[in-house]
Amino acid sequence: MFGVAIFAELAARDFFGDGVRSGISLAVTALIVAYAVMLRTPRGGALLGRPTRVRRSEISPRFARVAQMTIVAVVLLGLVGAPFLPDHLFPYAGTVAGAVLGATLILFGRSLQRGLNSLAMRGDRKDGMNGLAHGSR
Amino acid sequence: MDPADFDTALLDPTRLSIVSLLVGVEWAEFGWVRESVGMSPSALSKQVSTLETRGYVEVKKGYVGKRPRTWLALTPTGRAALERHVAALHRVVEESQRAAERRDT
């Protein structure tokens, strides 16, 4: 779903002009918020094909810090770098970028997620429960 | 080693597996737990009932579309029981290691 959303967001300007971009961005933001809210409930998680929700305390603090810093860095790069980018690198650049990013997410999204999950679970627990939790999928 | 340190419900390996799986998650679908511990639905249901009776596991039932689903979650009581049980196991290992070291010296 996010692969298609990213493709739609990046390709929209090439096909419909700059006018639709804010609408598409709003729709993608709404989709991300809905996804995050659904993941918090068992029913929503089941609808999204998630049989579990990992306990926050099981996520390695180091991993959480690195993930937060990466997100902030990407957002800052987007905000600071966007004005310096030429409007069109080449014809249909947005469509090509959207297709590459979207296809990457569709094809490797699951394995990327699994890899991130296993990294996130490698915590250094100090309460004697080390190695007990292996509930992410 | 005081035998009272061990939780009798968690001495059973399948119940220990179920509780150990649930300690890392806020909730888990019954089907996911069943696959993870490699049990039949009826066998898992029986063990979950035992854990539920002791207040270690909370069972929620509901529907997703028309399909019935069951979710399991570890209660704070269950988490505390597991922590005590694991601590008792650690103590057994440590005491055995100390005894072995005393024999060697």
mmCIF file of C-alpha atoms in Angstrom:
data_model
loop_
_atom_site.group_PDB
_atom_site.id
_atom_site.type_symbol
_atom_site.label_atom_id
_atom_site.label_comp_id
_atom_site.label_asym_id
_atom_site.label_seq_id
_atom_site.Cartn_x
_atom_site.Cartn_y
_atom_site.Cartn_z
ATOM 1 C CA MET A 1 0.000 0.000 0.000
ATOM 2 C CA PHE A 2 2.794 2.430 0.914
ATOM 3 C CA GLY A 3 4.650 1.517 -2.280
ATOM 4 C CA VAL A 4 1.613 2.615 -4.315
ATOM 5 C CA ALA A 5 1.176 5.741 -2.144
ATOM 6 C CA ILE A 6 4.803 6.819 -2.664
ATOM 7 C CA PHE A 7 4.498 6.216 -6.402
ATOM 8 C CA ALA A 8 1.267 8.276 -6.524
ATOM 9 C CA GLU A 9 2.832 11.096 -4.488
ATOM 10 C CA LEU A 10 5.949 11.399 -6.678
ATOM 11 C CA ALA A 11 4.310 10.724 -10.036
ATOM 12 C CA ALA A 12 1.273 12.998 -9.534
ATOM 13 C CA ARG A 13 3.127 16.189 -10.482
ATOM 14 C CA ASP A 14 4.290 14.708 -13.812
ATOM 15 C CA PHE A 15 0.752 13.829 -14.873
ATOM 16 C CA PHE A 16 -1.542 16.350 -13.183
ATOM 17 C CA GLY A 17 0.710 19.364 -12.520
ATOM 18 C CA ASP A 18 1.722 21.001 -9.238
ATOM 19 C CA GLY A 19 -1.907 21.634 -8.200
ATOM 20 C CA VAL A 20 -2.649 18.067 -7.106
ATOM 21 C CA ARG A 21 0.547 17.650 -5.109
ATOM 22 C CA SER A 22 -0.767 19.143 -1.850
ATOM 23 C CA GLY A 23 -3.921 16.983 -2.080
ATOM 24 C CA ILE A 24 -1.867 13.828 -2.633
ATOM 25 C CA SER A 25 0.511 14.768 0.223
ATOM 26 C CA LEU A 26 -2.469 15.245 2.518
ATOM 27 C CA ALA A 27 -3.897 11.859 1.478
ATOM 28 C CA VAL A 28 -0.530 10.134 2.091
ATOM 29 C CA THR A 29 -0.237 11.822 5.512
ATOM 30 C CA ALA A 30 -3.789 10.698 6.387
ATOM 31 C CA LEU A 31 -2.877 7.169 5.266
ATOM 32 C CA ILE A 32 0.229 7.140 7.502
ATOM 33 C CA VAL A 33 -1.764 8.418 10.504
ATOM 34 C CA ALA A 34 -4.555 5.849 9.924
ATOM 35 C CA TYR A 35 -1.931 3.090 9.616
ATOM 36 C CA ALA A 36 -0.232 4.124 12.876
ATOM 37 C CA VAL A 37 -3.568 4.299 14.720
ATOM 38 C CA MET A 38 -4.719 0.915 13.367
ATOM 39 C CA LEU A 39 -1.458 -0.736 14.454
ATOM 40 C CA ARG A 40 -2.225 0.217 18.064
ATOM 41 C CA THR A 41 -5.355 -1.932 18.266
ATOM 42 C CA PRO A 42 -5.645 -5.725 17.926
ATOM 43 C CA ARG A 43 -8.449 -5.457 15.357
ATOM 44 C CA GLY A 44 -6.633 -2.834 13.295
ATOM 45 C CA GLY A 45 -3.456 -4.898 13.467
ATOM 46 C CA ALA A 46 -5.366 -7.972 12.278
ATOM 47 C CA LEU A 47 -6.789 -5.992 9.343
ATOM 48 C CA LEU A 48 -3.244 -4.990 8.404
ATOM 49 C CA GLY A 49 -2.028 -8.581 8.746
ATOM 50 C CA ARG A 50 -0.073 -7.927 11.980
ATOM 51 C CA PRO A 51 -0.661 -10.700 14.502
ATOM 52 C CA THR A 52 1.277 -8.972 17.307
ATOM 53 C CA ARG A 53 2.330 -5.600 18.626
ATOM 54 C CA VAL A 54 5.827 -5.469 20.089
ATOM 55 C CA ARG A 55 6.007 -3.994 23.575
ATOM 56 C CA ARG A 56 7.746 -0.624 23.574
ATOM 57 C CA SER A 57 10.088 -1.689 26.382
ATOM 58 C CA GLU A 58 11.365 -4.554 24.192
ATOM 59 C CA ILE A 59 12.686 -2.146 21.555
ATOM 60 C CA SER A 60 16.355 -1.407 22.029
ATOM 61 C CA PRO A 61 16.768 2.243 23.166
ATOM 62 C CA ARG A 62 19.773 2.581 20.890
ATOM 63 C CA PHE A 63 17.744 1.430 17.878
ATOM 64 C CA ALA A 64 14.891 3.816 18.778
ATOM 65 C CA ARG A 65 17.361 6.720 19.048
ATOM 66 C CA VAL A 66 18.992 5.926 15.697
ATOM 67 C CA ALA A 67 15.555 5.538 14.027
ATOM 68 C CA GLN A 68 14.319 8.877 15.412
ATOM 69 C CA MET A 69 17.516 10.651 14.328
ATOM 70 C CA THR A 70 17.260 9.126 10.836
ATOM 71 C CA ILE A 71 13.656 10.311 10.454
ATOM 72 C CA VAL A 72 14.558 13.827 11.631
ATOM 73 C CA ALA A 73 17.581 13.887 9.274
ATOM 74 C CA VAL A 74 15.464 12.803 6.273
ATOM 75 C CA VAL A 75 12.789 15.436 7.038
ATOM 76 C CA LEU A 76 15.432 18.160 7.501
ATOM 77 C CA LEU A 77 17.179 17.149 4.282
ATOM 78 C CA GLY A 78 13.858 17.305 2.453
ATOM 79 C CA LEU A 79 13.030 20.749 3.857
ATOM 80 C CA VAL A 80 16.501 22.245 3.374
ATOM 81 C CA GLY A 81 17.398 20.485 0.122
ATOM 82 C CA ALA A 82 14.109 20.825 -1.785
ATOM 83 C CA PRO A 83 14.530 24.512 -2.752
ATOM 84 C CA PHE A 84 17.960 23.766 -4.259
ATOM 85 C CA LEU A 85 16.754 20.949 -6.499
ATOM 86 C CA PRO A 86 15.999 21.854 -10.123
ATOM 87 C CA ASP A 87 12.296 21.633 -10.986
ATOM 88 C CA HIS A 88 12.748 18.791 -13.462
ATOM 89 C CA LEU A 89 15.981 16.801 -13.585
ATOM 90 C CA PHE A 90 14.651 15.000 -16.659
ATOM 91 C CA PRO A 91 11.158 14.333 -18.046
ATOM 92 C CA TYR A 92 9.068 12.130 -15.750
ATOM 93 C CA ALA A 93 11.791 12.172 -13.042
ATOM 94 C CA GLY A 94 9.126 11.998 -10.300
ATOM 95 C CA THR A 95 7.478 8.987 -11.964
ATOM 96 C CA VAL A 96 10.815 7.171 -12.270
ATOM 97 C CA ALA A 97 11.760 7.951 -8.647
ATOM 98 C CA GLY A 98 8.278 6.909 -7.486
ATOM 99 C CA ALA A 99 8.430 3.666 -9.471
ATOM 100 C CA VAL A 100 11.874 2.780 -8.051
ATOM 101 C CA LEU A 101 10.970 3.635 -4.436
ATOM 102 C CA GLY A 102 7.500 2.077 -4.703
ATOM 103 C CA ALA A 103 8.804 -1.131 -6.283
ATOM 104 C CA THR A 104 11.538 -1.361 -3.627
ATOM 105 C CA LEU A 105 8.927 -1.110 -0.884
ATOM 106 C CA ILE A 106 6.563 -3.587 -2.569
ATOM 107 C CA LEU A 107 9.272 -6.155 -3.342
ATOM 108 C CA PHE A 108 11.528 -5.835 -0.292
ATOM 109 C CA GLY A 109 9.219 -4.175 2.255
ATOM 110 C CA ARG A 110 8.557 -7.374 4.208
ATOM 111 C CA SER A 111 12.204 -8.441 4.391
ATOM 112 C CA LEU A 112 13.276 -4.870 5.261
ATOM 113 C CA GLN A 113 10.705 -4.856 8.033
ATOM 114 C CA ARG A 114 11.844 -8.233 9.347
ATOM 115 C CA GLY A 115 15.468 -7.048 9.339
ATOM 116 C CA LEU A 116 14.550 -3.873 11.222
ATOM 117 C CA ASN A 117 12.478 -5.892 13.714
ATOM 118 C CA SER A 118 15.365 -8.207 14.516
ATOM 119 C CA LEU A 119 17.690 -5.204 14.919
ATOM 120 C CA ALA A 120 15.170 -3.477 17.166
ATOM 121 C CA MET A 121 14.785 -6.533 19.419
ATOM 122 C CA ARG A 122 18.510 -6.903 20.085
ATOM 123 C CA GLY A 123 18.304 -4.961 23.314
ATOM 124 C CA ASP A 124 20.557 -5.034 26.342
ATOM 125 C CA ARG A 125 17.930 -5.836 28.949
ATOM 126 C CA LYS A 126 19.026 -5.551 32.566
ATOM 127 C CA ASP A 127 15.992 -7.071 34.284
ATOM 128 C CA GLY A 128 16.943 -10.705 33.864
ATOM 129 C CA MET A 129 14.466 -11.256 31.007
ATOM 130 C CA ASN A 130 17.159 -11.145 28.318
ATOM 131 C CA GLY A 131 16.421 -13.382 25.361
ATOM 132 C CA LEU A 132 12.931 -14.250 26.500
ATOM 133 C CA ALA A 133 11.083 -11.986 24.149
ATOM 134 C CA HIS A 134 11.035 -13.027 20.541
ATOM 135 C CA GLY A 135 7.584 -11.920 19.619
ATOM 136 C CA SER A 136 8.044 -9.793 16.559
ATOM 137 C CA ARG A 137 7.119 -10.744 13.084
ATOM 138 C CA MET B 1 17.208 -22.954 46.827
ATOM 139 C CA ASP B 2 13.656 -22.555 48.023
ATOM 140 C CA PRO B 3 11.255 -24.567 45.833
ATOM 141 C CA ALA B 4 8.645 -21.874 46.563
ATOM 142 C CA ASP B 5 10.608 -19.547 44.271
ATOM 143 C CA PHE B 6 9.487 -21.555 41.267
ATOM 144 C CA ASP B 7 6.053 -20.981 39.801
ATOM 145 C CA THR B 8 4.326 -24.338 39.488
ATOM 146 C CA ALA B 9 2.308 -23.163 36.454
ATOM 147 C CA LEU B 10 5.502 -22.174 34.646
ATOM 148 C CA LEU B 11 7.325 -25.436 35.365
ATOM 149 C CA ASP B 12 5.448 -26.836 32.373
ATOM 150 C CA PRO B 13 7.615 -26.109 29.287
ATOM 151 C CA THR B 14 4.676 -25.294 26.994
ATOM 152 C CA ARG B 15 3.194 -22.798 29.456
ATOM 153 C CA LEU B 16 6.656 -21.288 29.941
ATOM 154 C CA SER B 17 6.977 -20.965 26.136
ATOM 155 C CA ILE B 18 3.599 -19.239 25.853
ATOM 156 C CA VAL B 19 4.365 -16.755 28.625
ATOM 157 C CA SER B 20 7.888 -16.135 27.243
ATOM 158 C CA LEU B 21 6.400 -15.357 23.838
ATOM 159 C CA LEU B 22 3.850 -12.970 25.294
ATOM 160 C CA VAL B 23 6.325 -11.058 27.477
ATOM 161 C CA GLY B 24 7.708 -9.252 24.434
ATOM 162 C CA VAL B 25 4.400 -8.165 22.955
ATOM 163 C CA GLU B 26 1.416 -6.084 24.005
ATOM 164 C CA TRP B 27 -0.885 -8.672 22.470
ATOM 165 C CA ALA B 28 -0.672 -11.588 20.068
ATOM 166 C CA GLU B 29 -3.207 -13.439 17.982
ATOM 167 C CA PHE B 30 -4.026 -16.948 19.147
ATOM 168 C CA GLY B 31 -3.017 -18.306 15.724
ATOM 169 C CA TRP B 32 0.390 -16.655 15.882
ATOM 170 C CA VAL B 33 1.075 -18.092 19.350
ATOM 171 C CA ARG B 34 -0.106 -21.520 18.176
ATOM 172 C CA GLU B 35 2.279 -21.414 15.190
ATOM 173 C CA SER B 36 5.152 -20.138 17.328
ATOM 174 C CA VAL B 37 4.866 -22.830 20.005
ATOM 175 C CA GLY B 38 3.889 -25.558 17.501
ATOM 176 C CA MET B 39 0.766 -26.799 19.260
ATOM 177 C CA SER B 40 -2.699 -27.828 18.162
ATOM 178 C CA PRO B 41 -5.459 -25.262 18.802
ATOM 179 C CA SER B 42 -7.113 -27.438 21.445
ATOM 180 C CA ALA B 43 -3.849 -28.117 23.307
ATOM 181 C CA LEU B 44 -2.977 -24.424 23.297
ATOM 182 C CA SER B 45 -6.489 -23.513 24.389
ATOM 183 C CA LYS B 46 -6.140 -25.831 27.395
ATOM 184 C CA GLN B 47 -2.814 -24.321 28.466
ATOM 185 C CA VAL B 48 -4.110 -20.777 27.943
ATOM 186 C CA SER B 49 -7.133 -21.580 30.126
ATOM 187 C CA THR B 50 -4.791 -22.691 32.930
ATOM 188 C CA LEU B 51 -2.798 -19.466 32.609
ATOM 189 C CA GLU B 52 -5.991 -17.400 32.437
ATOM 190 C CA THR B 53 -7.328 -19.047 35.609
ATOM 191 C CA ARG B 54 -4.158 -18.029 37.443
ATOM 192 C CA GLY B 55 -4.528 -14.474 36.117
ATOM 193 C CA TYR B 56 -1.340 -14.659 34.036
ATOM 194 C CA VAL B 57 -2.920 -14.247 30.612
ATOM 195 C CA GLU B 58 -5.801 -12.112 29.435
ATOM 196 C CA VAL B 59 -7.928 -13.495 26.608
ATOM 197 C CA LYS B 60 -9.944 -11.199 24.355
ATOM 198 C CA LYS B 61 -12.332 -12.435 21.707
ATOM 199 C CA GLY B 62 -13.668 -10.472 18.770
ATOM 200 C CA TYR B 63 -14.351 -10.403 15.069
ATOM 201 C CA VAL B 64 -12.351 -9.046 12.164
ATOM 202 C CA GLY B 65 -14.906 -8.851 9.389
ATOM 203 C CA LYS B 66 -16.848 -12.080 9.810
ATOM 204 C CA ARG B 67 -13.928 -14.077 11.151
ATOM 205 C CA PRO B 68 -13.702 -14.726 14.880
ATOM 206 C CA ARG B 69 -10.318 -13.891 16.398
ATOM 207 C CA THR B 70 -8.765 -14.409 19.804
ATOM 208 C CA TRP B 71 -5.992 -12.249 21.210
ATOM 209 C CA LEU B 72 -3.760 -13.105 24.142
ATOM 210 C CA ALA B 73 -1.908 -10.688 26.399
ATOM 211 C CA LEU B 74 0.318 -11.197 29.413
ATOM 212 C CA THR B 75 -1.039 -9.528 32.554
ATOM 213 C CA PRO B 76 1.208 -7.682 35.057
ATOM 214 C CA THR B 77 0.697 -10.671 37.400
ATOM 215 C CA GLY B 78 1.918 -13.026 34.664
ATOM 216 C CA ARG B 79 4.914 -10.834 33.950
ATOM 217 C CA ALA B 80 5.854 -10.691 37.642
ATOM 218 C CA ALA B 81 5.461 -14.485 37.929
ATOM 219 C CA LEU B 82 7.730 -15.021 34.912
ATOM 220 C CA GLU B 83 10.351 -12.630 36.305
ATOM 221 C CA ARG B 84 10.359 -14.496 39.641
ATOM 222 C CA HIS B 85 10.547 -17.865 37.890
ATOM 223 C CA VAL B 86 13.412 -16.786 35.634
ATOM 224 C CA ALA B 87 15.270 -15.273 38.607
ATOM 225 C CA ALA B 88 14.888 -18.592 40.469
ATOM 226 C CA LEU B 89 16.280 -20.475 37.452
ATOM 227 C CA HIS B 90 19.215 -18.046 37.275
ATOM 228 C CA ARG B 91 19.930 -18.648 40.958
ATOM 229 C CA VAL B 92 19.994 -22.433 40.400
ATOM 230 C CA VAL B 93 22.549 -21.983 37.603
ATOM 231 C CA GLU B 94 24.676 -19.560 39.638
ATOM 232 C CA GLU B 95 24.648 -21.822 42.706
ATOM 233 C CA SER B 96 25.647 -24.808 40.560
ATOM 234 C CA GLN B 97 28.495 -22.810 39.041
ATOM 235 C CA ARG B 98 29.697 -21.684 42.469
ATOM 236 C CA ALA B 99 29.548 -25.281 43.743
ATOM 237 C CA ALA B 100 31.560 -26.447 40.728
ATOM 238 C CA GLU B 101 34.159 -23.706 41.320
ATOM 239 C CA ARG B 102 34.461 -24.699 45.013
ATOM 240 C CA ARG B 103 35.040 -28.323 43.968
ATOM 241 C CA ASP B 104 37.749 -27.270 41.489
ATOM 242 C CA THR B 105 39.696 -25.151 44.023
#
